Coordinates of C-alpha atoms in Angstrom, one line a residue:
M1 CA 9.4 33.4 4.1
Q2 CA 7.3 31.6 1.5
K3 CA 5.9 28.2 1.7
K4 CA 6.6 25.8 -1.2
P5 CA 4.9 22.7 -2.5
F6 CA 6.6 19.5 -1.4
T7 CA 7.0 18.6 -5.1
E8 CA 9.6 21.4 -5.5
L9 CA 11.9 20.3 -2.6
G10 CA 13.6 17.4 -4.5
L11 CA 12.1 14.5 -2.6
S12 CA 11.9 10.9 -3.7
P13 CA 8.6 9.5 -5.0
E14 CA 8.3 7.4 -1.8
L15 CA 8.5 10.5 0.4
L16 CA 6.1 12.5 -1.8
K17 CA 3.7 9.6 -1.6
A18 CA 3.9 9.5 2.2
V19 CA 3.4 13.3 2.4
A20 CA 0.4 13.0 0.1
K21 CA -1.0 10.1 2.2
M22 CA -0.8 12.4 5.2
G23 CA -2.8 14.9 3.2
F24 CA -0.4 17.9 3.3
E25 CA -0.3 20.1 0.2
E26 CA 2.7 22.3 0.9
A27 CA 5.7 22.6 3.2
S28 CA 5.8 25.1 6.1
P29 CA 8.4 27.9 6.0
I30 CA 10.9 26.0 8.1
Q31 CA 10.5 22.9 6.0
S32 CA 10.7 24.9 2.7
E33 CA 14.1 26.4 3.8
T34 CA 15.6 23.5 5.7
I35 CA 14.9 20.3 3.6
P36 CA 16.8 21.4 0.4
Q37 CA 19.8 22.3 2.6
L38 CA 19.8 19.1 4.5
L39 CA 19.4 17.0 1.3
T40 CA 22.8 18.5 0.1
G41 CA 24.5 17.1 3.2
A42 CA 25.1 20.5 4.8
D43 CA 25.1 21.1 8.6
V44 CA 22.1 23.2 9.6
V45 CA 21.2 25.3 12.6
G46 CA 17.4 25.9 12.5
L47 CA 15.7 28.5 14.8
S48 CA 12.0 28.2 14.9
Q49 CA 9.2 28.1 17.5
T50 CA 7.4 25.0 18.6
G51 CA 4.6 24.1 16.2
S52 CA 6.3 25.3 13.0
G53 CA 6.7 21.8 11.5
K54 CA 10.3 21.2 12.6
T55 CA 9.9 17.4 12.9
A56 CA 9.2 16.9 9.2
A57 CA 11.9 19.4 8.4
F58 CA 14.6 17.1 9.7
A59 CA 12.8 13.8 9.5
I60 CA 12.3 13.9 5.7
P61 CA 16.0 14.4 4.8
A62 CA 17.0 11.8 7.5
I63 CA 14.8 9.2 5.9
E64 CA 16.2 10.0 2.4
R65 CA 19.7 9.4 3.7
V66 CA 19.0 6.0 5.1
D67 CA 20.2 2.9 3.2
G68 CA 17.4 0.3 3.7
N69 CA 19.7 -2.6 3.0
L70 CA 22.1 -1.6 5.8
R71 CA 20.8 -3.0 9.2
A72 CA 22.6 -0.6 11.5
P73 CA 21.9 2.8 13.1
Q74 CA 22.5 5.5 10.5
V75 CA 20.6 8.5 11.9
L76 CA 20.5 9.6 15.6
I77 CA 17.8 12.1 16.8
L78 CA 18.2 13.4 20.4
C79 CA 15.2 14.7 22.2
P80 CA 14.9 16.3 25.7
T81 CA 12.0 14.2 27.0
R82 CA 10.5 10.8 26.4
E83 CA 7.2 12.4 25.3
L84 CA 8.9 14.3 22.5
A85 CA 10.9 11.2 21.5
M86 CA 7.6 9.2 21.1
Q87 CA 6.1 12.0 19.0
V88 CA 9.1 12.3 16.7
A89 CA 9.2 8.5 16.3
E90 CA 5.6 8.4 15.3
E91 CA 6.1 11.1 12.7
V92 CA 9.2 9.4 11.3
A93 CA 7.2 6.1 11.0
K94 CA 4.5 7.9 9.0
L95 CA 6.9 9.6 6.7
A96 CA 8.9 6.4 6.2
F97 CA 5.8 4.3 5.4
F98 CA 6.7 3.7 1.7
K99 CA 10.5 3.5 2.2
R100 CA 11.4 -0.2 2.0
G101 CA 13.5 -1.5 4.8
V102 CA 13.6 1.7 6.8
R103 CA 12.8 1.2 10.5
E104 CA 12.7 3.7 13.4
L105 CA 13.2 3.0 17.1
P106 CA 12.5 5.2 20.1
I107 CA 14.7 4.7 23.2
Y108 CA 14.1 6.6 26.4
G109 CA 14.2 6.2 30.2
G110 CA 11.2 4.4 31.8
Q111 CA 10.7 1.9 29.0
S112 CA 11.8 -1.7 29.1
Y113 CA 15.3 -2.4 27.9
D114 CA 14.1 -5.7 26.3
R115 CA 12.0 -3.9 23.8
Q116 CA 14.8 -1.5 22.9
L117 CA 17.4 -4.2 22.7
R118 CA 15.1 -6.2 20.4
G119 CA 14.7 -3.2 18.1
L120 CA 18.5 -2.6 18.0
R121 CA 19.2 -6.3 17.2
D122 CA 16.6 -6.1 14.4
G123 CA 18.6 -3.4 12.7
A124 CA 16.6 -0.2 13.2
Q125 CA 18.3 2.6 11.2
I126 CA 16.8 5.7 12.7
I127 CA 17.2 6.0 16.5
I128 CA 15.2 8.6 18.4
G129 CA 16.2 8.8 22.0
T130 CA 16.8 10.9 25.1
P131 CA 20.4 11.6 26.0
G132 CA 20.4 9.6 29.2
R133 CA 19.1 6.3 27.7
V134 CA 21.3 6.7 24.6
M135 CA 24.3 7.0 26.9
D136 CA 23.2 3.9 28.8
H137 CA 23.1 1.9 25.5
L138 CA 26.5 3.3 24.5
E139 CA 28.0 2.2 27.8
R140 CA 26.4 -1.3 27.5
K141 CA 27.8 -1.5 23.9
T142 CA 24.3 -2.3 22.7
L143 CA 24.3 0.9 20.5
R144 CA 27.0 1.6 18.0
L145 CA 27.5 4.9 16.2
D146 CA 30.2 3.9 13.7
Q147 CA 27.6 3.9 10.8
V148 CA 25.8 7.0 11.9
G149 CA 26.0 9.7 9.2
M150 CA 23.5 12.2 10.6
I151 CA 22.9 13.5 14.2
I152 CA 20.0 15.8 14.9
L153 CA 19.5 17.7 18.2
D154 CA 15.8 18.6 18.5
E155 CA 15.0 21.3 21.0
A156 CA 18.7 21.7 21.9
D157 CA 18.1 24.6 24.2
R158 CA 15.8 22.5 26.4
M159 CA 18.3 19.7 26.6
L160 CA 20.9 22.0 27.9
D161 CA 18.4 23.5 30.4
M162 CA 17.8 20.0 31.7
G163 CA 21.5 19.4 32.3
F164 CA 22.3 17.1 29.4
R165 CA 25.3 19.0 28.0
D166 CA 28.0 16.5 29.1
D167 CA 25.9 13.6 27.6
I168 CA 25.5 15.5 24.4
E169 CA 29.2 16.2 24.0
T170 CA 30.0 12.6 24.8
I171 CA 27.6 11.3 22.1
L172 CA 28.8 13.8 19.5
G173 CA 32.4 12.9 20.4
Q174 CA 31.8 9.2 19.8
A175 CA 30.0 9.7 16.5
P176 CA 32.1 9.6 13.2
A177 CA 33.8 12.9 12.4
E178 CA 32.5 12.8 8.8
R179 CA 28.8 13.2 9.6
Q180 CA 26.1 15.7 9.2
T181 CA 25.1 17.6 12.4
V182 CA 21.8 19.4 12.8
F183 CA 20.7 21.7 15.6
F184 CA 17.0 22.8 16.0
S185 CA 16.2 25.2 18.8
A186 CA 13.6 27.8 19.7
T187 CA 16.4 30.1 21.1
M188 CA 20.1 30.5 20.6
P189 CA 21.8 30.9 24.0
P190 CA 25.6 31.1 24.3
A191 CA 25.8 27.5 25.3
I192 CA 24.2 26.4 22.0
N193 CA 26.5 28.7 20.1
Q194 CA 29.5 27.0 21.7
L195 CA 28.3 23.5 20.7
V196 CA 27.5 24.7 17.1
K197 CA 31.0 26.1 16.7
K198 CA 32.6 23.0 18.1
Y199 CA 30.6 20.3 16.4
T200 CA 29.5 21.7 13.0
K201 CA 31.3 22.6 9.8
E202 CA 30.2 25.8 8.0
P203 CA 26.5 25.4 9.1
V204 CA 23.7 27.0 7.2
N205 CA 21.5 29.1 9.5
V206 CA 17.8 29.1 9.0
R207 CA 15.7 31.4 11.2
I208 CA 12.0 31.6 11.2
Q209 CA 10.9 34.7 13.1
A210 CA 8.2 34.1 15.7
Q211 CA 5.6 36.7 14.9
E212 CA 3.3 38.0 17.6
M213 CA 0.0 38.2 15.8
T214 CA -3.2 39.9 16.8
V215 CA -6.6 38.7 15.8
P216 CA -9.7 40.7 15.0
A217 CA -12.5 41.1 17.5
I218 CA -13.9 37.6 17.1
D219 CA -15.6 35.6 19.8
Q220 CA -13.2 32.6 20.1
S221 CA -13.8 29.3 22.0
Y222 CA -12.5 25.8 22.0
Y223 CA -13.8 22.4 23.0
E224 CA -11.6 19.5 24.2
V225 CA -13.1 16.5 22.5
D226 CA -11.9 13.0 21.4
R227 CA -11.2 12.7 17.7
R228 CA -13.9 10.1 17.4
S229 CA -16.5 12.5 18.7
K230 CA -15.7 15.6 16.6
L231 CA -18.5 14.9 14.1
E232 CA -21.1 14.5 16.8
V233 CA -20.0 17.6 18.7
L234 CA -20.0 19.6 15.4
C235 CA -23.5 18.6 14.7
R236 CA -24.7 19.3 18.2
L237 CA -23.2 22.9 18.1
I238 CA -24.8 23.5 14.7
D239 CA -28.2 22.4 15.9
L240 CA -28.1 24.0 19.3
Q241 CA -26.8 27.4 18.1
D242 CA -28.9 27.2 14.9
I243 CA -25.9 27.9 12.6
K244 CA -26.8 28.3 9.0
Y245 CA -23.7 29.6 7.2
G246 CA -20.1 28.7 8.0
I247 CA -16.7 27.4 7.0
I248 CA -15.2 24.2 8.5
F249 CA -11.4 23.8 8.1
C250 CA -9.8 20.4 8.1
A251 CA -6.1 19.5 8.0
T252 CA -6.2 17.1 5.0
K253 CA -8.0 16.5 1.8
M254 CA -9.1 13.1 2.9
M255 CA -10.7 14.5 6.0
V256 CA -12.5 17.2 3.9
D257 CA -14.0 14.5 1.7
E258 CA -15.1 12.3 4.7
L259 CA -16.5 15.2 6.7
S260 CA -18.5 16.6 3.8
D261 CA -20.0 13.1 3.1
H262 CA -20.9 12.7 6.7
L263 CA -22.6 16.1 6.9
K264 CA -24.7 15.3 3.8
A265 CA -25.6 11.9 5.2
R266 CA -26.9 13.7 8.3
G267 CA -29.0 16.1 6.4
Y268 CA -26.8 19.2 6.3
S269 CA -26.2 21.1 3.1
S270 CA -22.5 21.2 2.4
D271 CA -19.8 21.2 -0.2
K272 CA -16.0 21.0 -0.2
L273 CA -12.8 22.6 -1.4
H274 CA -9.3 21.1 -1.6
G275 CA -6.3 20.9 -3.8
D276 CA -7.5 17.9 -5.8
I277 CA -10.6 19.8 -7.0
S278 CA -10.2 21.5 -10.4
Q279 CA -10.1 25.2 -10.7
S280 CA -13.3 25.5 -12.6
M281 CA -15.1 23.3 -10.0
R282 CA -13.6 25.5 -7.2
E283 CA -15.0 28.6 -8.8
R284 CA -18.4 27.1 -9.1
V285 CA -18.4 26.0 -5.5
V286 CA -17.3 29.4 -4.2
A287 CA -19.9 31.2 -6.4
K288 CA -22.6 29.0 -5.0
F289 CA -21.4 29.4 -1.5
R290 CA -21.5 33.2 -1.8
K291 CA -25.1 33.0 -2.9
R292 CA -25.8 30.8 0.1
G293 CA -26.5 27.8 -2.2
F294 CA -25.5 25.6 0.7
E295 CA -24.8 26.0 4.4
F296 CA -21.3 24.8 5.1
L297 CA -18.1 24.9 3.1
V298 CA -15.6 22.2 4.2
A299 CA -12.1 23.2 3.1
T300 CA -8.3 22.9 3.6
D301 CA -6.2 25.9 4.2
V302 CA -4.7 25.9 0.8
A303 CA -8.0 25.8 -1.0
A304 CA -9.5 28.5 1.1
R305 CA -6.8 31.1 0.5
G306 CA -8.2 34.2 -1.1
L307 CA -11.7 33.2 -0.3
D308 CA -13.6 36.4 0.3
V309 CA -17.2 35.8 1.5
D310 CA -19.2 38.1 3.6
D311 CA -21.6 37.3 6.5
I312 CA -19.9 34.1 7.6
E313 CA -21.5 33.3 10.9
V314 CA -18.8 31.0 12.3
V315 CA -15.5 29.3 11.4
F316 CA -14.9 25.8 12.7
N317 CA -11.4 24.6 13.2
Y318 CA -12.3 20.9 12.9
D319 CA -8.5 20.2 12.9
L320 CA -6.0 22.5 14.5
P321 CA -3.9 24.4 12.0
Q322 CA -0.1 24.0 11.9
D323 CA 0.8 27.4 13.2
A324 CA -0.6 30.6 14.6
E325 CA -0.5 32.4 11.3
D326 CA -2.8 29.8 9.7
Y327 CA -5.1 30.1 12.7
V328 CA -5.4 33.9 12.2
H329 CA -6.0 33.5 8.5
R330 CA -8.8 31.0 9.1
I331 CA -10.7 32.9 11.7
G332 CA -10.3 36.1 9.8
R333 CA -12.9 34.7 7.3
T334 CA -15.6 35.7 9.8
G335 CA -16.3 39.1 11.5
R336 CA -15.6 41.2 8.4
A337 CA -16.5 44.8 7.7
G338 CA -17.3 45.5 11.4
R339 CA -19.7 42.6 11.8
S340 CA -19.5 40.2 14.7
G341 CA -17.9 36.8 14.1
R342 CA -17.2 33.5 15.9
A343 CA -14.5 30.9 15.8
V344 CA -14.8 27.5 17.3
T345 CA -11.8 25.1 17.6
F346 CA -11.8 21.4 18.4
V347 CA -8.8 20.2 20.4
A348 CA -8.0 16.5 20.9
G349 CA -5.6 15.0 23.5
R350 CA -2.1 16.4 23.5
E351 CA -3.1 19.2 21.0
I352 CA -4.0 21.3 24.1
W353 CA -0.3 22.4 24.2
K354 CA -0.6 23.5 20.6
M355 CA -3.7 25.5 21.3
Q356 CA -2.0 27.2 24.2
Q357 CA 0.9 28.1 21.9
I358 CA -1.5 29.7 19.4
I359 CA -3.2 31.7 22.2
R360 CA 0.1 33.0 23.4
F361 CA 1.2 34.1 19.9
T362 CA -2.1 35.7 18.9
K363 CA -2.6 37.3 22.3
G364 CA -6.3 36.3 21.9
K365 CA -8.9 35.5 24.5
V366 CA -10.1 32.0 23.8
R367 CA -12.6 30.4 26.1
R368 CA -12.8 26.8 27.0
E369 CA -16.4 25.6 26.5
R370 CA -18.3 22.6 27.7
V371 CA -19.6 20.1 25.1
P372 CA -23.5 20.4 25.1
S373 CA -25.3 17.3 26.1
A374 CA -27.7 15.3 23.9
E375 CA -30.6 16.4 26.2
E376 CA -29.8 20.0 25.5
V377 CA -29.8 19.4 21.7
E378 CA -33.1 17.5 21.9
Q379 CA -34.7 20.2 24.0
K380 CA -33.6 22.9 21.6
R381 CA -35.1 20.9 18.6
T382 CA -38.3 20.4 20.5
S383 CA -38.6 24.1 21.4
E384 CA -37.9 25.2 17.9
F385 CA -40.5 22.8 16.5
L386 CA -43.1 24.0 19.0
E387 CA -42.4 27.6 18.2
N388 CA -42.8 27.1 14.5
L389 CA -46.0 25.1 15.1
R390 CA -47.4 27.8 17.3
E391 CA -46.5 30.5 14.8
T392 CA -48.2 28.5 12.0
L393 CA -51.3 28.0 14.0
E394 CA -51.5 31.7 14.9
K395 CA -51.1 32.9 11.3
G396 CA -53.6 30.3 10.0
E397 CA -51.6 29.9 6.8
Y398 CA -52.1 26.3 6.2
K399 CA -54.4 24.0 4.3
R400 CA -57.0 22.4 6.4
Q401 CA -57.1 18.6 6.5
D402 CA -60.5 18.1 8.2
T403 CA -61.5 15.1 6.0
V404 CA -58.4 13.1 6.8
I405 CA -58.5 13.9 10.5
D406 CA -62.2 13.0 10.7
Q407 CA -61.4 9.6 9.0
L408 CA -58.8 8.9 11.6
L409 CA -61.1 10.0 14.4
D410 CA -63.8 7.7 13.1
Q411 CA -61.3 4.8 13.1
G412 CA -60.9 5.3 16.9
Y413 CA -57.7 7.3 17.0
S414 CA -57.7 10.1 19.5
A415 CA -56.7 13.7 18.5
T416 CA -53.7 13.4 20.8
D417 CA -52.4 10.2 19.1
I418 CA -52.9 11.8 15.7
A419 CA -50.9 14.9 16.6
S420 CA -48.2 12.9 18.3
A421 CA -47.8 10.7 15.2
L422 CA -47.5 13.7 12.9
I423 CA -44.9 15.4 15.2
H424 CA -42.9 12.1 15.2
L425 CA -42.9 12.0 11.4
L426 CA -42.0 15.6 11.0
G427 CA -39.2 15.5 13.6
G428 CA -37.5 12.3 12.4
D429 CA -35.5 13.7 9.5
K430 CA -32.2 14.1 11.4
P431 CA -30.7 11.4 13.6
A432 CA -30.8 12.2 17.2
A433 CA -27.6 13.2 19.1
Q434 CA -25.2 10.3 19.8
P435 CA -23.2 9.7 22.9
I436 CA -19.9 11.5 23.2
V437 CA -16.8 9.2 23.4
E438 CA -14.8 10.0 26.4
E439 CA -11.1 11.0 25.8
Q440 CA -9.0 7.8 25.9
P441 CA -5.4 8.9 26.9
R442 CA -3.9 5.6 25.8
R443 CA -5.0 6.1 22.2
E444 CA -2.7 9.1 22.1
Y445 CA 0.4 7.0 22.4
P446 CA 2.1 5.5 19.3
N447 CA 1.0 2.0 18.4
Y448 CA 4.5 0.6 18.6
Q449 CA 4.9 1.1 22.4
S450 CA 3.4 -0.4 25.5
R451 CA 0.1 1.1 26.6
E452 CA 1.5 1.3 30.2
Y453 CA 4.9 2.4 31.3
P454 CA 6.8 -0.5 32.8
K455 CA 8.1 -0.2 36.3
Y456 CA 11.7 0.8 36.8
E457 CA 14.3 -1.9 37.2
S458 CA 15.3 -2.8 40.7
R459 CA 18.9 -1.6 40.3
K460 CA 19.8 1.9 41.3
S461 CA 18.9 4.4 38.6
S462 CA 21.7 6.3 36.9
P463 CA 21.5 10.1 37.0
R464 CA 20.8 10.1 33.3
E465 CA 17.5 8.2 33.9
T466 CA 16.2 11.1 35.9
E467 CA 14.7 12.5 32.7
A468 CA 11.9 10.0 33.1
R469 CA 11.0 11.5 36.4
A470 CA 11.8 15.2 35.6
P471 CA 9.5 17.9 37.1
R472 CA 6.3 18.6 35.3
E473 CA 7.6 21.7 33.6
H474 CA 10.3 19.6 31.9
R475 CA 7.9 16.8 31.0
E476 CA 5.5 18.9 29.0
S477 CA 5.5 17.3 25.6
R478 CA 5.8 19.4 22.5
E479 CA 2.6 19.4 20.5
P480 CA 2.4 16.8 17.8
R481 CA 3.4 18.0 14.3
E482 CA 0.6 17.8 11.7
A483 CA -1.5 16.1 14.4
A484 CA -4.7 16.0 12.4
A485 CA -3.0 13.8 9.7
R486 CA -2.1 11.0 12.2
K487 CA -5.7 9.7 12.4
E488 CA -5.6 8.7 8.7
F489 CA -2.2 6.8 8.7
H490 CA -1.5 3.2 9.6
A491 CA 1.9 1.7 10.0
P492 CA 2.7 -1.8 8.6
A493 CA 1.5 -4.6 10.8
E494 CA 4.9 -6.1 11.1
R495 CA 6.3 -2.9 12.6
R496 CA 3.6 -2.0 15.0
E497 CA 1.4 -3.7 17.5
K498 CA -2.1 -2.8 16.4
P499 CA -4.5 -1.8 19.2
S500 CA -8.0 -3.3 19.1
R501 CA -11.1 -1.3 20.1
S502 CA -13.2 -4.4 20.7
P503 CA -12.7 -7.0 23.5
R504 CA -10.5 -10.0 22.6
R505 CA -13.2 -12.6 22.2
E506 CA -15.0 -14.4 19.5
P507 CA -18.0 -12.2 18.4
S508 CA -21.4 -13.8 18.1
A509 CA -23.2 -13.9 14.8
A510 CA -26.5 -13.5 16.5
S511 CA -27.8 -10.4 18.3
H512 CA -28.1 -10.7 22.1
E513 CA -31.2 -8.4 22.0
E514 CA -34.7 -9.6 21.3
G515 CA -36.2 -8.2 18.1
M516 CA -32.8 -7.3 16.6
V517 CA -30.8 -8.8 13.7
R518 CA -27.0 -8.7 13.4
L519 CA -25.5 -7.3 10.2
V520 CA -21.9 -7.6 9.1
F521 CA -20.3 -4.6 7.4
N522 CA -17.0 -4.9 5.3
V523 CA -15.4 -2.0 7.2
G524 CA -13.7 -2.0 10.6
N525 CA -10.9 -0.8 12.8
A526 CA -8.4 -0.8 9.9
H527 CA -10.5 1.7 8.1
Q528 CA -10.8 4.2 11.0
I529 CA -14.5 3.5 11.6
E530 CA -16.2 4.8 14.7
P531 CA -19.6 3.7 16.2
G532 CA -21.1 7.1 15.4
D533 CA -20.3 6.5 11.7
F534 CA -22.6 3.6 11.5
V535 CA -25.4 5.4 13.2
G536 CA -24.9 8.4 11.0
V537 CA -24.9 6.5 7.7
I538 CA -27.8 4.2 8.6
A539 CA -30.0 7.1 9.8
G540 CA -28.9 9.5 7.1
V541 CA -29.3 7.1 4.1
T542 CA -32.4 5.2 5.2
R543 CA -34.1 8.1 7.1
L544 CA -34.8 5.7 9.9
P545 CA -34.6 6.9 13.5
K546 CA -31.4 6.2 15.4
E547 CA -33.3 3.9 17.8
V548 CA -33.3 1.1 15.1
V549 CA -29.5 0.7 15.7
G550 CA -28.5 -1.4 18.6
R551 CA -25.1 -2.9 19.7
I552 CA -22.1 -2.0 17.5
E553 CA -19.0 -4.1 17.6
I554 CA -16.0 -3.0 15.5
L555 CA -13.5 -5.7 14.6
D556 CA -10.3 -5.4 12.6
R557 CA -11.6 -5.4 9.0
E558 CA -15.3 -5.8 9.5
S559 CA -18.0 -4.7 12.0
L560 CA -21.1 -6.2 13.5
V561 CA -24.2 -3.9 13.8
D562 CA -27.5 -4.8 15.4
V563 CA -30.6 -3.3 13.8
S564 CA -34.3 -3.7 14.3
D565 CA -35.6 -6.8 12.7
E566 CA -38.3 -5.0 10.8
C567 CA -35.8 -2.5 9.4
A568 CA -33.0 -4.9 8.4
D569 CA -34.2 -5.4 4.8
Q570 CA -34.4 -1.6 4.3
V571 CA -30.9 -1.2 5.7
L572 CA -29.5 -3.9 3.4
K573 CA -31.3 -2.5 0.4
K574 CA -30.3 1.1 0.9
L575 CA -26.7 0.7 2.1
N576 CA -25.3 -2.1 -0.1
G577 CA -23.1 -0.6 -2.8
I578 CA -22.9 3.0 -1.5
K579 CA -19.5 4.6 -1.0
F580 CA -18.6 4.8 2.7
K581 CA -15.2 5.9 4.1
G582 CA -13.7 5.6 0.7
R583 CA -14.9 1.9 0.2
R584 CA -17.8 0.4 -1.5
L585 CA -20.1 -0.9 1.3
N586 CA -21.0 -4.6 1.5
V587 CA -23.6 -5.4 4.1
N588 CA -25.0 -8.9 4.9
I589 CA -26.8 -10.7 7.6
A590 CA -24.2 -12.2 10.0
R591 CA -24.0 -16.0 9.8

């Protein structure tokens, strides 16, 4: 089954803009087949494995159907677990970003009723919920289905396995008869067939076969790392393993641009490929890469199709691919013609479930590796430098500088001091390794929900609320769809509670460290800035050692960075006006 560009699926300009904002260039097979059918109003039964892009397949048509002027539930999406309901709601919010008046609301057991009641009173049109909590709202008369024109059952087989059949039938029975009904399931047991026959009208069946794929003999490994630390871990691996020639795959065009710029700022030779680059430019980049004109090619899946380059040392999956097929195509770029090859994948947060799904489908052996420490990287750099220095001394192939050395000796400098200063100058080109940000589980949750689950109410819980306390095997959340794109998307402030990375206090305009001056940058939390970005751009552009950077405090739309007093003028001169994270940088001394 072929993939199609989103522009060929008959979507509104607002949805196309949202998809482009998320960075996706074409629809997955399930999306390509399902979206046009759902847009016609037909009932659909979709069979596809987890990780195939099912959420966008039903969320996009659902958003298209919503009337933004009608403040009432119009679409109901049922999910088996609260984790899945949260993920679906997050995806819907990103896709509905440019649709005026369209609001989504997740409702599930374990969350405060007050928050859900407030969202229902405010007129949320797309309700994403678990069967138990939806039934509770129906019994309380706080949720009405009389305006609902579309009901979607996501992972219907799991909901039946968890004992929600009676609730599902009650909900479907209370919904208007003239509605669109959609079933998505990984399997089609007899119980699902019975529901389909009873509650759908001439449904269109879309089946995406789950292919068990084998991968070539490539050494595969993955690292669990916070999204904010991916760049630092990538640079550590390149330096520690002395990698000189590889491809780095990203999920979106925006991420390709940013990563390529960061690598260049850190002194690595790189170029990029994605759908917005002209064909003539692509050909020049590929030709130069084949001739080893640069070290690392940063690319999206679409741009790298048909790329045939020999001797690739390693393929990095900087972002996880959408499905196992894309994973196999990516890593197949290395280990060609009987040569050895390596594939390294970065996994962030809940993406571990998606990685396990890929491993099962490909039947591959993928090791989990430990992130190398900063000390290991520094030790490797020192060892390499000493080895090169020793080799140069033994060969004697260097121009003697006796006159210069004698002048320094006459001025009272010792031979040890002179050698140490030279080594310092020679070894200061690249910024030293930065601290790795520990994984923060709370950052994985959507912005519109509480960071901690509230306690259950004191009344006796109904049987339907047991979904919130289901056994672990029933609470495993499905992997987030197009997870890599989430990092780049921000919901409107009036619809989300925006988390802050910095403490809630008034920042000081003066540095707390002696010998440091505080600079203010015109980028902050709203622009997806991380502390390592400031260290990287300062060290990369000014060629100053990373030690000149002190405390970094990221605020909403600006950041405060302490730098050494003697280097402040150089930082201001070099960084003002450059393009950083898609914005023209403006740096001043904090007042």
